[in-house]
Amino acid sequence: MKISYNKLWKLLIDKKMKKKDLKEITGMSSSSIAKLSKDEPVNLELLYKICVALKCNIEDIVEFVF
């Protein structure tokens, strides 16, 4: 099973935001952005911060690909 953050990138496009903007509003590190970009696992607290910042649910930003 693989993790995909494609929904997150599409949501950022819809909100006319860039990865840099997401980094600034959540306070996440550059390494966390890199992990998300590579579809690598990140901690749940980071996903929570993203959801709060974008006013969305976790299923709006991450999905499991079988």
mmCIF file of C-alpha atoms in Angstrom, residues 10-58:
data_model
loop_
_atom_site.group_PDB
_atom_site.id
_atom_site.type_symbol
_atom_site.label_atom_id
_atom_site.label_comp_id
_atom_site.label_asym_id
_atom_site.label_seq_id
_atom_site.Cartn_x
_atom_site.Cartn_y
_atom_site.Cartn_z
ATOM 1 C CA LYS A 10 -4.773 19.649 -6.233
ATOM 2 C CA LEU A 11 -6.316 21.417 -3.241
ATOM 3 C CA LEU A 12 -3.425 23.886 -3.156
ATOM 4 C CA ILE A 13 -3.963 24.616 -6.852
ATOM 5 C CA ASP A 14 -7.678 25.185 -6.242
ATOM 6 C CA LYS A 15 -6.819 27.607 -3.432
ATOM 7 C CA LYS A 16 -4.174 29.305 -5.615
ATOM 8 C CA MET A 17 -1.444 28.424 -3.128
ATOM 9 C CA LYS A 18 2.095 27.146 -3.518
ATOM 10 C CA LYS A 19 4.058 24.712 -1.384
ATOM 11 C CA LYS A 20 5.910 27.701 0.044
ATOM 12 C CA ASP A 21 2.609 29.180 1.244
ATOM 13 C CA LEU A 22 1.640 25.897 2.889
ATOM 14 C CA LYS A 23 5.013 25.757 4.631
ATOM 15 C CA GLU A 24 4.559 29.274 5.994
ATOM 16 C CA ILE A 25 1.003 28.886 7.305
ATOM 17 C CA THR A 26 1.662 25.522 8.961
ATOM 18 C CA GLY A 27 5.206 26.156 10.208
ATOM 19 C CA MET A 28 6.398 22.889 8.718
ATOM 20 C CA SER A 29 10.011 22.294 7.770
ATOM 21 C CA SER A 30 11.461 22.010 4.294
ATOM 22 C CA SER A 31 12.150 18.331 4.955
ATOM 23 C CA SER A 32 8.444 17.743 5.649
ATOM 24 C CA ILE A 33 7.522 19.386 2.339
ATOM 25 C CA ALA A 34 10.106 17.154 0.656
ATOM 26 C CA LYS A 35 8.568 14.035 2.243
ATOM 27 C CA LEU A 36 5.103 15.068 1.100
ATOM 28 C CA SER A 37 6.436 15.724 -2.405
ATOM 29 C CA LYS A 38 7.907 12.200 -2.513
ATOM 30 C CA ASP A 39 4.711 10.589 -1.118
ATOM 31 C CA GLU A 40 6.595 9.487 1.984
ATOM 32 C CA PRO A 41 4.913 9.013 5.388
ATOM 33 C CA VAL A 42 4.691 12.019 7.712
ATOM 34 C CA ASN A 43 3.354 12.224 11.244
ATOM 35 C CA LEU A 44 -0.312 12.710 11.969
ATOM 36 C CA GLU A 45 0.298 16.011 13.757
ATOM 37 C CA LEU A 46 1.595 17.517 10.512
ATOM 38 C CA LEU A 47 -1.438 16.277 8.584
ATOM 39 C CA TYR A 48 -3.636 17.798 11.304
ATOM 40 C CA LYS A 49 -1.888 21.171 10.952
ATOM 41 C CA ILE A 50 -2.396 21.073 7.188
ATOM 42 C CA CYS A 51 -6.091 20.267 7.610
ATOM 43 C CA VAL A 52 -6.576 23.121 10.076
ATOM 44 C CA ALA A 53 -4.721 25.584 7.832
ATOM 45 C CA LEU A 54 -6.653 24.569 4.705
ATOM 46 C CA LYS A 55 -9.957 24.034 6.547
ATOM 47 C CA CYS A 56 -10.381 20.520 5.197
ATOM 48 C CA ASN A 57 -10.564 16.889 6.327
ATOM 49 C CA ILE A 58 -7.727 14.404 6.147
#
